[in-house]
Short mmCIF file of C-alpha atoms in Angstrom, two decimals:
data_model
loop_
_atom_site.label_atom_id
_atom_site.label_comp_id
_atom_site.label_asym_id
_atom_site.label_seq_id
_atom_site.Cartn_x
_atom_site.Cartn_y
_atom_site.Cartn_z
CA MET A 1 7.25 3.23 -3.22
CA THR A 2 9.88 3.98 -5.73
CA ARG A 3 12.68 3.46 -3.89
CA GLU A 4 14.38 0.47 -1.51
CA GLY A 5 14.95 0.65 1.67
CA GLY A 6 18.03 -0.09 3.29
CA ALA A 7 18.09 0.55 7.20
CA ALA A 8 17.99 -2.78 8.11
CA PRO A 9 20.83 -4.65 6.20
CA GLY A 10 21.71 -7.28 8.68
CA ILE A 11 18.23 -8.00 9.56
CA VAL A 12 18.39 -9.38 5.94
CA ALA A 13 21.35 -11.11 5.89
CA GLU A 14 20.33 -13.07 9.25
CA ALA A 15 17.23 -14.00 7.77
CA HIS A 16 19.18 -15.18 4.70
CA ARG A 17 20.97 -17.38 7.34
CA LEU A 18 17.97 -18.86 8.61
CA VAL A 19 16.06 -19.53 5.66
CA GLY A 20 19.40 -21.42 4.19
CA ALA A 21 19.79 -23.14 7.42
CA ALA A 22 16.52 -24.39 7.51
CA ARG A 23 16.32 -25.33 3.62
CA ALA A 24 19.40 -27.80 4.72
CA ALA A 25 17.70 -29.25 7.52
CA LEU A 26 14.50 -30.10 5.32
CA ALA A 27 16.47 -31.14 2.23
CA SER A 28 14.35 -34.47 2.30
CA GLU A 29 10.58 -32.41 2.18
CA PRO A 30 9.48 -31.08 -0.96
CA ARG A 31 6.69 -28.93 0.03
CA PRO A 32 8.92 -26.47 2.71
CA ARG A 33 11.64 -26.90 0.53
CA ALA A 34 9.86 -25.12 -2.26
CA LEU A 35 8.20 -22.66 0.24
CA LEU A 36 11.86 -21.69 1.85
CA VAL A 37 13.16 -20.92 -2.14
CA ASP A 38 10.47 -18.60 -2.53
CA CYS A 39 11.54 -17.27 1.05
CA ALA A 40 14.81 -16.96 -0.14
CA ARG A 41 14.45 -15.05 -3.28
CA ARG A 42 11.88 -12.65 -1.86
CA LEU A 43 14.76 -11.41 0.38
CA ASP A 44 16.41 -10.58 -2.92
CA GLN A 45 13.32 -9.32 -4.67
CA PRO A 46 11.57 -5.84 -4.62
CA LEU A 47 9.34 -5.07 -2.03
CA ARG A 48 5.82 -6.65 -2.37
CA VAL A 49 3.16 -4.43 -1.56
CA ALA A 50 -0.48 -5.62 -1.89
CA LEU A 51 -3.91 -3.15 -3.18
CA ALA A 52 -6.72 -4.36 -0.84
CA GLY A 53 -10.24 -3.43 -0.28
CA SER A 54 -13.74 -3.90 -1.08
CA LEU A 55 -15.64 -4.17 -4.42
CA LYS A 56 -15.30 -1.30 -6.52
CA ALA A 57 -12.96 0.66 -3.92
CA GLY A 58 -11.20 2.05 -7.01
CA LYS A 59 -7.95 -0.56 -6.52
CA SER A 60 -6.81 -0.49 -10.16
CA THR A 61 -7.78 3.12 -10.56
CA LEU A 62 -5.01 4.00 -7.71
CA LEU A 63 -2.37 1.91 -9.02
CA ASN A 64 -2.22 3.31 -12.04
CA SER A 65 -2.09 6.58 -10.78
CA LEU A 66 0.90 5.58 -8.45
CA VAL A 67 2.47 4.29 -11.50
CA GLY A 68 1.77 6.98 -13.42
CA GLN A 69 0.86 4.55 -16.49
CA ASP A 70 -2.35 3.01 -17.94
CA ILE A 71 -1.25 -0.69 -17.42
CA ALA A 72 -4.15 -2.26 -14.92
CA PRO A 73 -7.95 -2.49 -16.11
CA THR A 74 -10.32 -0.98 -13.91
CA ASP A 75 -13.80 -1.67 -16.04
CA ALA A 76 -15.17 -5.01 -14.19
CA THR A 77 -13.80 -7.84 -16.15
CA GLU A 78 -12.46 -11.29 -14.80
CA CYS A 79 -8.84 -9.64 -14.74
CA THR A 80 -10.63 -8.22 -11.45
CA ARG A 81 -11.60 -11.30 -10.29
CA VAL A 82 -8.07 -12.75 -10.06
CA VAL A 83 -4.75 -11.41 -8.24
CA THR A 84 -2.63 -9.90 -10.53
CA TRP A 85 1.17 -9.11 -9.96
CA TYR A 86 2.70 -5.89 -11.28
CA ARG A 87 6.28 -6.53 -11.78
CA TYR A 88 8.78 -4.67 -13.54
CA GLY A 89 10.38 -5.40 -17.04
CA SER A 90 11.98 -4.47 -19.97
CA THR A 91 9.23 -5.09 -22.04
CA PRO A 92 5.58 -5.09 -21.24
CA SER A 93 3.62 -8.57 -21.16
CA VAL A 94 0.86 -9.96 -19.15
CA THR A 95 1.16 -13.85 -18.63
CA ALA A 96 -1.59 -16.03 -16.84
CA TYR A 97 -0.64 -18.72 -14.41
CA ALA A 98 -2.73 -21.95 -13.48
CA TYR A 99 -2.54 -23.36 -10.28
CA ASP A 100 -0.32 -26.61 -11.33
CA GLY A 101 2.46 -23.75 -13.13
CA ALA A 102 0.90 -23.95 -16.68
CA ARG A 103 1.46 -20.97 -18.59
CA ALA A 104 -0.63 -18.77 -21.49
CA ASN A 105 0.14 -15.21 -22.99
CA VAL A 106 -2.33 -12.87 -22.18
CA VAL A 107 -3.69 -10.41 -25.44
CA VAL A 108 -3.75 -6.70 -23.99
CA ARG A 109 -6.52 -4.93 -25.92
CA ARG A 110 -6.46 -0.75 -25.56
CA GLY A 111 -9.84 1.25 -26.73
CA GLY A 112 -10.98 4.68 -26.03
CA GLY A 113 -12.09 6.47 -22.94
CA ALA A 114 -11.11 5.90 -19.04
CA HIS A 115 -11.42 2.14 -19.54
CA GLY A 116 -9.00 1.86 -21.93
CA LEU A 117 -6.87 -0.96 -21.09
CA THR A 118 -8.32 -5.17 -21.04
CA PHE A 119 -6.47 -8.08 -20.66
CA ASP A 120 -8.57 -11.08 -22.85
CA LEU A 121 -8.91 -14.20 -20.66
CA ASP A 122 -11.14 -15.70 -23.11
CA ARG A 123 -8.66 -16.97 -25.57
CA LEU A 124 -5.57 -18.59 -23.68
CA HIS A 125 -3.32 -20.75 -25.21
CA TRP A 126 -1.98 -22.59 -22.27
CA ASP A 127 1.53 -24.39 -22.23
CA ALA A 128 -0.33 -27.63 -21.25
CA PRO A 129 -2.88 -30.52 -22.82
CA THR A 130 -5.91 -29.02 -21.79
CA PRO A 131 -7.23 -25.92 -20.86
CA ARG A 132 -6.91 -24.42 -17.18
CA GLU A 133 -8.40 -22.11 -14.79
CA VAL A 134 -5.93 -18.51 -14.35
CA ASP A 135 -4.60 -18.96 -10.59
CA HIS A 136 -3.50 -15.30 -11.02
CA LEU A 137 -1.74 -13.15 -13.71
CA GLU A 138 1.92 -11.84 -13.90
CA VAL A 139 2.33 -8.41 -15.75
CA GLU A 140 5.81 -7.09 -16.25
CA TRP A 141 6.13 -3.59 -17.25
CA PRO A 142 8.85 -0.89 -18.00
CA ALA A 143 7.80 1.39 -15.10
CA ALA A 144 10.02 3.51 -12.88
CA ALA A 145 7.80 2.93 -9.62
CA LEU A 146 8.22 -0.93 -10.25
CA ALA A 147 11.82 -0.78 -9.66
CA HIS A 148 11.72 -0.89 -6.65
CA THR A 149 8.60 -2.13 -5.81
CA THR A 150 5.93 -5.02 -7.28
CA ILE A 151 2.53 -4.19 -6.49
CA ILE A 152 -0.08 -6.37 -5.80
CA ASP A 153 -3.95 -5.62 -7.38
CA THR A 154 -6.29 -8.00 -5.46
CA PRO A 155 -10.26 -8.91 -6.02
CA GLY A 156 -12.51 -6.95 -3.29
CA THR A 157 -12.68 -8.31 -0.19
CA SER A 158 -16.91 -8.29 -0.50
CA SER A 159 -17.48 -9.91 -3.75
CA LEU A 160 -20.59 -11.96 -4.41
CA SER A 161 -18.36 -14.80 -5.16
CA ARG A 162 -16.71 -16.10 -2.17
CA GLU A 163 -14.12 -17.80 -3.60
CA VAL A 164 -13.11 -14.14 -5.17
CA SER A 165 -12.92 -12.87 -1.91
CA ARG A 166 -10.57 -15.90 -0.71
CA ARG A 167 -8.38 -15.44 -3.38
CA THR A 168 -7.24 -12.16 -1.63
CA VAL A 169 -7.40 -13.57 2.15
CA ARG A 170 -4.93 -16.09 1.03
CA LEU A 171 -2.68 -13.98 -0.34
CA LEU A 172 -2.23 -11.70 2.88
CA THR A 173 -3.53 -14.12 5.90
CA PRO A 174 -2.15 -17.48 7.03
CA GLU A 175 -4.20 -20.55 6.95
CA GLU A 176 -5.84 -20.80 10.25
CA ASP A 177 -7.17 -24.10 10.57
CA GLU A 178 -4.12 -25.92 12.06
CA GLU A 179 -5.26 -29.33 11.82
CA ARG A 180 -4.61 -28.96 8.21
CA VAL A 181 -1.74 -26.52 7.97
CA GLN A 182 0.87 -29.14 6.32
CA GLU A 183 -2.22 -29.40 3.59
CA ASN A 184 -3.15 -25.97 3.36
CA LEU A 185 0.26 -24.37 4.15
CA ALA A 186 0.63 -20.99 2.41
CA VAL A 187 2.27 -17.69 3.67
CA PRO A 188 1.32 -14.25 3.37
CA GLY A 189 2.47 -12.88 -0.12
CA ALA A 190 2.74 -9.40 0.36
CA ASP A 191 5.16 -7.82 2.52
CA ALA A 192 3.04 -4.49 3.10
CA ILE A 193 -0.63 -3.12 2.30
CA VAL A 194 -2.93 -0.48 1.39
CA TYR A 195 -5.65 -0.95 2.14
CA LEU A 196 -8.45 0.98 0.17
CA LEU A 197 -11.97 2.06 1.95
CA ARG A 198 -14.82 4.12 1.13
CA ARG A 199 -16.43 3.96 4.00
CA LEU A 200 -15.56 1.75 7.02
CA ASP A 201 -17.67 -0.98 8.40
CA ALA A 202 -17.48 -3.98 10.21
CA ALA A 203 -15.85 -6.11 6.55
CA ASP A 204 -13.20 -3.67 6.93
CA VAL A 205 -12.18 -3.94 10.46
CA ARG A 206 -12.39 -7.88 10.40
CA PHE A 207 -10.07 -8.44 7.61
CA LEU A 208 -7.91 -5.59 9.11
CA GLU A 209 -7.78 -7.43 12.35
CA ARG A 210 -7.02 -10.83 10.81
CA VAL A 211 -4.03 -9.48 8.43
CA GLY A 212 -2.49 -7.87 11.90
CA ALA A 213 -3.09 -10.99 14.04
CA GLY A 214 -0.48 -10.94 16.05
CA ASN A 215 1.25 -7.72 15.08
CA ALA A 216 -0.16 -5.41 17.75
CA GLN A 217 1.53 -7.88 20.38
CA GLU A 218 4.85 -7.25 21.84
CA THR A 219 5.72 -10.62 20.47
CA SER A 220 5.02 -12.03 17.06
CA GLY A 221 3.02 -14.83 16.42
CA LEU A 222 2.03 -15.89 12.38
CA PRO A 223 0.96 -12.53 11.32
CA GLY A 224 0.33 -10.91 8.31
CA PRO A 225 2.24 -7.89 6.24
CA LEU A 226 3.68 -5.86 9.34
CA GLY A 227 2.97 -2.51 7.46
CA VAL A 228 -0.46 -1.45 6.70
CA VAL A 229 -2.00 2.26 5.42
CA GLY A 230 -5.40 3.08 4.67
CA VAL A 231 -6.80 5.07 1.87
CA VAL A 232 -9.83 7.23 2.30
CA SER A 233 -10.49 6.38 -2.15
CA ARG A 234 -13.05 7.93 -4.61
CA ALA A 235 -12.17 10.79 -2.06
CA ASP A 236 -14.15 13.25 -4.59
CA GLU A 237 -17.19 11.04 -4.68
CA ILE A 238 -17.55 12.16 -0.58
CA GLY A 239 -18.34 15.81 -1.45
CA ALA A 240 -20.18 14.48 -4.69
CA GLY A 241 -17.26 16.24 -6.81
CA ARG A 242 -17.83 19.68 -5.21
CA ILE A 243 -14.83 22.05 -5.31
CA ASP A 244 -14.55 21.12 -1.56
CA ALA A 245 -14.97 17.54 -1.66
CA LEU A 246 -11.11 16.69 -0.52
CA HIS A 247 -11.89 18.81 2.39
CA SER A 248 -14.83 16.55 3.06
CA ALA A 249 -13.25 13.58 2.32
CA ARG A 250 -10.03 14.80 4.60
CA ASP A 251 -12.84 14.93 7.45
CA VAL A 252 -13.91 11.32 6.71
CA ALA A 253 -10.18 10.31 6.80
CA MET A 254 -9.53 11.90 9.79
CA ARG A 255 -13.18 9.97 11.36
CA PHE A 256 -11.43 6.69 9.72
CA ALA A 257 -7.73 7.19 11.19
CA ALA A 258 -9.05 7.43 14.55
CA GLU A 259 -11.08 4.44 14.57
CA LEU A 260 -8.48 2.37 12.77
CA GLU A 261 -5.15 3.94 14.60
CA ARG A 262 -7.15 3.19 18.28
CA THR A 263 -7.26 -0.43 17.50
CA GLY A 264 -3.63 -0.46 16.16
CA LEU A 265 -5.05 -1.44 12.57
CA CYS A 266 -3.22 1.23 10.37
CA GLN A 267 -0.40 3.16 10.77
CA ALA A 268 -2.00 6.05 8.92
CA VAL A 269 -5.28 6.83 6.85
CA ILE A 270 -4.62 9.53 3.41
CA PRO A 271 -7.73 10.48 1.13
CA VAL A 272 -6.91 10.36 -2.06
CA ALA A 273 -8.82 11.11 -5.13
CA GLY A 274 -7.38 8.42 -7.47
CA LEU A 275 -9.52 9.05 -10.85
CA LEU A 276 -7.99 12.80 -10.92
CA ALA A 277 -4.29 11.39 -9.98
CA PHE A 278 -4.29 9.10 -12.93
CA ALA A 279 -6.24 11.54 -15.12
CA ALA A 280 -3.65 14.24 -14.05
CA ALA A 281 -0.61 11.65 -14.48
CA THR A 282 -1.65 11.86 -18.43
CA LEU A 283 -3.09 14.91 -19.02
CA ARG A 284 -3.37 15.55 -22.69
CA GLN A 285 -3.21 19.26 -24.35
CA GLN A 286 -6.51 18.57 -25.50
CA GLU A 287 -8.03 18.39 -22.74
CA PHE A 288 -6.28 21.34 -21.12
CA ALA A 289 -7.43 23.45 -23.76
CA ALA A 290 -10.83 22.37 -23.21
CA PHE A 291 -10.42 22.94 -20.07
CA GLU A 292 -8.99 26.80 -20.97
CA ALA A 293 -12.14 27.30 -23.28
CA LEU A 294 -14.55 26.34 -20.60
CA ALA A 295 -12.86 28.81 -17.81
CA CYS A 296 -13.77 31.72 -20.35
CA ILE A 297 -17.43 30.96 -19.73
CA PRO A 298 -18.90 33.29 -17.05
CA VAL A 299 -19.17 31.45 -13.50
CA ASP A 300 -23.35 30.82 -13.55
CA ASP A 301 -23.52 30.01 -17.05
CA LEU A 302 -20.63 27.18 -16.43
CA SER A 303 -22.20 26.51 -12.81
CA ALA A 304 -25.63 24.81 -14.41
CA ALA A 305 -23.89 23.47 -17.03
CA LEU A 306 -21.75 20.87 -14.57
CA LEU A 307 -24.86 20.36 -12.22
CA SER A 308 -24.20 16.28 -13.37
CA ALA A 309 -21.58 14.55 -15.68
CA ASP A 310 -24.56 13.86 -17.61
CA ARG A 311 -26.00 17.54 -18.14
CA PHE A 312 -22.42 18.38 -18.76
CA ALA A 313 -22.31 16.13 -21.57
CA ARG A 314 -25.47 16.86 -23.13
CA ALA A 315 -25.07 18.43 -26.91
CA ASP A 316 -28.17 20.45 -26.49
CA ILE A 317 -25.87 22.52 -23.46
CA PRO A 318 -24.17 25.42 -25.47
CA LEU A 319 -20.57 24.95 -24.52
CA PRO A 320 -17.35 26.13 -26.75
CA VAL A 321 -16.16 21.93 -26.33
CA ARG A 322 -17.73 19.76 -28.17
CA PRO A 323 -19.84 17.06 -26.66
CA GLU A 324 -18.06 14.00 -27.12
CA LEU A 325 -14.90 15.33 -25.70
CA ARG A 326 -16.86 16.65 -22.43
CA ALA A 327 -18.10 13.01 -22.05
CA GLN A 328 -14.29 12.27 -21.83
CA LEU A 329 -12.88 14.76 -19.55
CA ALA A 330 -16.42 13.45 -17.14
CA GLU A 331 -15.33 9.98 -17.67
CA ARG A 332 -11.19 10.56 -17.27
CA PHE A 333 -11.58 13.60 -14.40
CA GLY A 334 -14.71 13.18 -12.91
CA MET A 335 -17.12 16.44 -12.29
CA PHE A 336 -14.50 17.19 -9.19
CA GLY A 337 -11.86 17.13 -11.33
CA ILE A 338 -13.41 18.89 -13.74
CA ARG A 339 -14.17 21.94 -11.71
CA MET A 340 -10.90 21.91 -10.17
CA ALA A 341 -9.07 22.43 -13.38
CA ILE A 342 -11.81 25.27 -14.44
CA THR A 343 -10.92 27.12 -11.26
CA LEU A 344 -6.66 26.69 -11.10
CA ILE A 345 -6.91 28.06 -14.54
CA ARG A 346 -9.10 30.97 -13.70
CA LEU A 347 -6.86 31.27 -10.70
CA GLY A 348 -3.70 31.95 -13.30
CA VAL A 349 -2.71 28.58 -14.58
CA ARG A 350 -1.36 28.87 -18.28
CA ASP A 351 0.22 25.43 -19.61
CA SER A 352 -0.88 21.81 -19.40
CA VAL A 353 2.35 21.10 -16.91
CA ARG A 354 1.50 23.62 -14.46
CA LEU A 355 -2.19 22.22 -13.93
CA ALA A 356 -0.82 18.67 -14.43
CA ALA A 357 1.08 19.01 -10.87
CA GLU A 358 -1.37 21.13 -8.90
CA LEU A 359 -4.48 18.73 -10.11
CA THR A 360 -1.45 15.60 -8.61
CA ILE A 361 -1.25 17.62 -5.55
CA ARG A 362 -4.89 18.26 -5.00
CA SER A 363 -5.74 14.68 -5.58
CA GLY A 364 -3.98 13.58 -2.44
CA VAL A 365 -1.55 11.06 -4.26
CA ASP A 366 1.57 12.95 -3.49
CA GLU A 367 0.81 12.86 -0.10
CA LEU A 368 0.46 9.12 -0.05
CA ARG A 369 3.52 8.54 -2.14
CA SER A 370 5.50 10.35 0.72
CA VAL A 371 3.81 7.99 3.26
CA LEU A 372 4.57 5.05 1.56
CA ASP A 373 7.92 6.15 1.25
CA VAL A 374 8.08 6.63 4.97
CA GLN A 375 6.10 3.74 5.93
CA PHE A 376 7.11 1.09 3.51
CA GLY A 377 10.38 2.45 0.88
CA GLN A 378 12.73 3.03 3.57
CA ARG A 379 11.97 0.03 5.71
CA ALA A 380 11.76 -2.06 2.85
CA ASP A 381 14.38 -4.37 4.33
CA GLN A 382 12.53 -4.58 7.47
CA LEU A 383 9.29 -5.45 5.68
CA LYS A 384 10.59 -7.93 3.64
CA ALA A 385 12.57 -9.64 6.16
CA HIS A 386 9.65 -9.91 8.50
CA SER A 387 7.33 -11.80 5.94
CA ALA A 388 10.37 -14.16 5.46
CA LEU A 389 10.64 -14.87 9.16
CA THR A 390 7.17 -15.30 9.58
CA ALA A 391 7.20 -16.98 6.56
CA LEU A 392 9.98 -19.49 8.22
CA ALA A 393 8.20 -19.46 11.54
CA ARG A 394 5.08 -21.12 9.77
CA VAL A 395 6.71 -23.89 7.85
CA LEU A 396 8.97 -24.59 10.83
CA THR A 397 5.95 -25.04 13.01
CA ALA A 398 4.25 -27.31 10.40
CA TYR A 399 7.06 -29.88 9.96
CA PRO A 400 8.19 -30.70 13.62
CA GLY A 401 10.58 -33.17 14.54
CA THR A 402 13.81 -32.26 12.57
CA ARG A 403 16.92 -30.84 13.08
CA ALA A 404 15.54 -27.54 11.87
CA ASP A 405 13.75 -27.45 15.16
CA SER A 406 16.52 -25.60 16.96
CA LEU A 407 16.05 -22.77 14.40
CA LEU A 408 12.44 -21.83 15.73
CA PRO A 409 13.58 -20.47 18.60
CA GLN A 410 15.73 -18.27 17.01
CA VAL A 411 13.41 -16.83 14.39
CA ARG A 412 10.90 -16.20 17.52
CA THR A 413 13.24 -14.43 19.24
CA LEU A 414 14.31 -12.17 15.84
CA LEU A 415 10.27 -11.19 15.05
CA ALA A 416 9.98 -10.10 18.74
CA ASP A 417 13.59 -8.17 19.55
CA VAL A 418 14.63 -6.80 15.86
CA HIS A 419 13.75 -2.80 16.80
CA GLY A 420 12.36 -2.07 13.63
CA PHE A 421 9.47 -4.47 13.91
CA ALA A 422 9.31 -2.88 17.37
CA GLU A 423 8.93 0.74 16.18
CA LEU A 424 6.73 -0.41 12.97
CA ARG A 425 4.22 -2.39 15.25
CA LEU A 426 4.65 1.16 17.91
CA LEU A 427 3.33 3.22 14.84
CA GLY A 428 0.32 1.51 14.33
CA ARG A 429 -0.75 2.26 17.85
CA LEU A 430 0.18 5.31 18.89
CA ARG A 431 -2.92 6.79 18.96
CA THR A 432 -4.73 3.83 20.88
CA ASP A 433 -6.00 4.90 24.00
CA GLU A 434 -3.54 2.69 26.02
CA LEU A 435 -0.77 5.28 25.52
CA THR A 436 -0.90 7.78 28.01
CA LEU A 437 1.09 10.42 26.92
CA PRO A 438 0.52 14.81 26.12
CA ALA A 439 -0.15 15.68 22.45
CA THR A 440 3.51 17.25 22.35
CA ASP A 441 5.28 14.07 23.41
CA LEU A 442 2.97 11.82 21.47
CA ALA A 443 4.21 13.83 18.20
CA GLU A 444 7.84 13.82 19.34
CA LEU A 445 7.54 9.72 20.10
CA HIS A 446 6.34 9.52 16.16
CA ARG A 447 9.18 11.07 15.11
CA ILE A 448 12.00 9.75 16.97
CA ILE A 449 10.52 6.05 16.12
CA GLY A 450 10.46 7.24 12.34
CA GLY A 451 7.18 8.43 11.64
CA THR A 452 8.36 11.04 9.41
CA GLY A 453 11.46 9.52 8.09
CA ILE A 454 14.60 7.07 9.22
CA ALA A 455 17.41 9.55 8.51
CA PRO A 456 18.90 10.76 12.03
CA HIS A 457 17.89 14.81 11.43
CA LEU A 458 14.18 13.59 10.47
CA ARG A 459 13.96 11.83 13.76
CA LEU A 460 15.68 14.19 15.66
CA GLY A 461 13.63 17.00 14.31
CA LEU A 462 16.64 19.19 12.86
CA PRO A 463 17.72 20.72 9.42
CA VAL A 464 18.98 18.56 6.99
CA ASP A 465 22.51 20.50 7.40
CA ALA A 466 22.52 20.47 11.08
CA ALA A 467 25.97 19.72 12.54
CA PRO A 468 26.88 16.49 13.85
CA SER A 469 27.66 17.78 16.96
CA VAL A 470 23.81 19.61 17.53
CA GLN A 471 22.48 16.14 16.21
CA ARG A 472 24.80 14.21 18.96
CA ALA A 473 23.36 16.33 21.06
CA HIS A 474 20.06 16.24 20.64
CA ALA A 475 19.93 11.95 20.27
CA VAL A 476 21.92 12.30 23.78
CA ALA A 477 18.78 14.37 25.32
CA ALA A 478 15.94 12.51 23.31
CA VAL A 479 18.09 8.82 25.09
CA ARG A 480 17.85 10.54 28.25
CA LYS A 481 14.63 11.59 27.95
CA TRP A 482 12.63 8.73 26.95
CA ARG A 483 14.73 6.70 29.35
CA ALA A 484 13.49 8.64 32.20
CA ARG A 485 9.91 8.55 31.24
CA ALA A 486 9.95 5.11 30.94
CA ARG A 487 11.12 5.11 34.53
CA HIS A 488 8.30 7.26 35.69
CA PRO A 489 6.42 5.49 38.54
CA LEU A 490 3.22 6.12 37.64
CA ALA A 491 4.00 4.74 33.75
CA ASP A 492 1.60 1.58 32.95
CA GLN A 493 3.51 -1.03 30.88
CA PHE A 494 2.47 -0.37 27.46
CA THR A 495 3.69 3.28 27.89
CA ALA A 496 6.72 2.72 29.31
CA THR A 497 7.11 0.18 26.87
CA ALA A 498 6.90 2.83 24.20
CA CYS A 499 9.39 5.00 25.88
CA LEU A 500 11.97 2.71 26.19
CA THR A 501 11.19 1.82 22.24
CA ALA A 502 11.74 5.64 21.39
CA ALA A 503 14.95 5.51 24.08
CA ARG A 504 16.34 2.71 21.87
CA SER A 505 15.66 4.71 18.50
CA ALA A 506 17.44 7.46 19.80
CA GLU A 507 20.32 5.30 20.93
CA GLY A 508 20.46 3.86 16.98
CA THR A 509 20.48 7.20 15.54
CA LEU A 510 23.41 8.52 18.12
CA SER A 511 25.41 5.13 16.71
CA LEU A 512 24.83 6.51 13.38
CA LEU A 513 26.37 10.52 13.99
CA PRO A 514 30.14 10.85 13.63
CA GLU A 515 32.28 11.37 16.73
#
């Protein structure tokens, strides 16, 4: 999520045109006018990616690991009960906003340990006559990862407080009560979602089904964000902190992926040890020295000390690292991270930079970043345009009887016909039981519609330096193959449509190649 996608600048311009026409037609209506101003603004802003999931799923820890800085509080304070927007800013600042737009500066406090950052919401000085309830927080931070992506940290969807959970629902899904649509008119605030799972239960499935309402269809009604990637979070805990914990987590992720992708609810599911990823990004020399000292202890003696975090930090356990530092290591790295760091040093890692890189790879966060770049970053224009057009359709539906009515068919046609949207919808459904293709064809289809990247050579499965003539030959062959598959007399409607989508993707790739 570190760079802006530019695959479809035309759709952004078209969305701008339609939003502008709607603003002119509804200029006398304050409420829709304000919503349309936000629609136009978000087309020019960075992609908005929301982190969602159940309570204690590890959203704030994952945010810190993706950004590579300690900017999100991870302890269970009041700030984890409100939606928090993390944007790029030249200087750090945290601002609280009330429902009516009133503002208050938030004091940021830092302490020790893994939970060193806290936003103090107890003493807010509002720019209003009376105190307000906090609606959301906005954090501006000079982090490179936020330059092209705004990350939205949301409250747990399974919070004991129904109102706290509803804050996430309101952000990500449209209002369902059509009789009160003008009163409660709201549009999804995110363009894409990273959904964190510790286990896959009915509540997770229901939430993802609500977010994806309309997206699994070939025409789009009033869906939520189009891009959804699942993360098996706190993956190191699945294996009880053992050295093979990530292998166990990957098996779980595969089961989750099979279930979610079969129903078209996620485009990918990745296991990530967020705690380890963040600790690796902020590894200190003192911690590396501690791991080096521990690596010199005989394996059997150290294994006994590593039976649990409490035992590892006990003062009566004779180890060449003081108990306070051991407790800090357990808090920051977890037992899986400690075992992994010591193993890597025993295998030959000799400096903190190399150790940090190896731990980052093993945390799964690099794989997640790669998936997010392919699914979100390279398609940022398409995702933003989809959000804006969905919002526009909702506004036009809620305020009929004006000259803006003529715009609604155009908006719905775009949502249904834009090929980039079709690719994204299909990426979320490739493993459904509806698609009857051999495994090799499924892999090729996944690649040709941009599942591994949208550059022509990636879609065609060729090296980056493949000659244009070679790329053109492969693209022509792909067009012919997938059009023939679509016309096969035994192909069902969904499979035929998927093959036509692949053919159109190959044609689009061909159009980008030099003659």
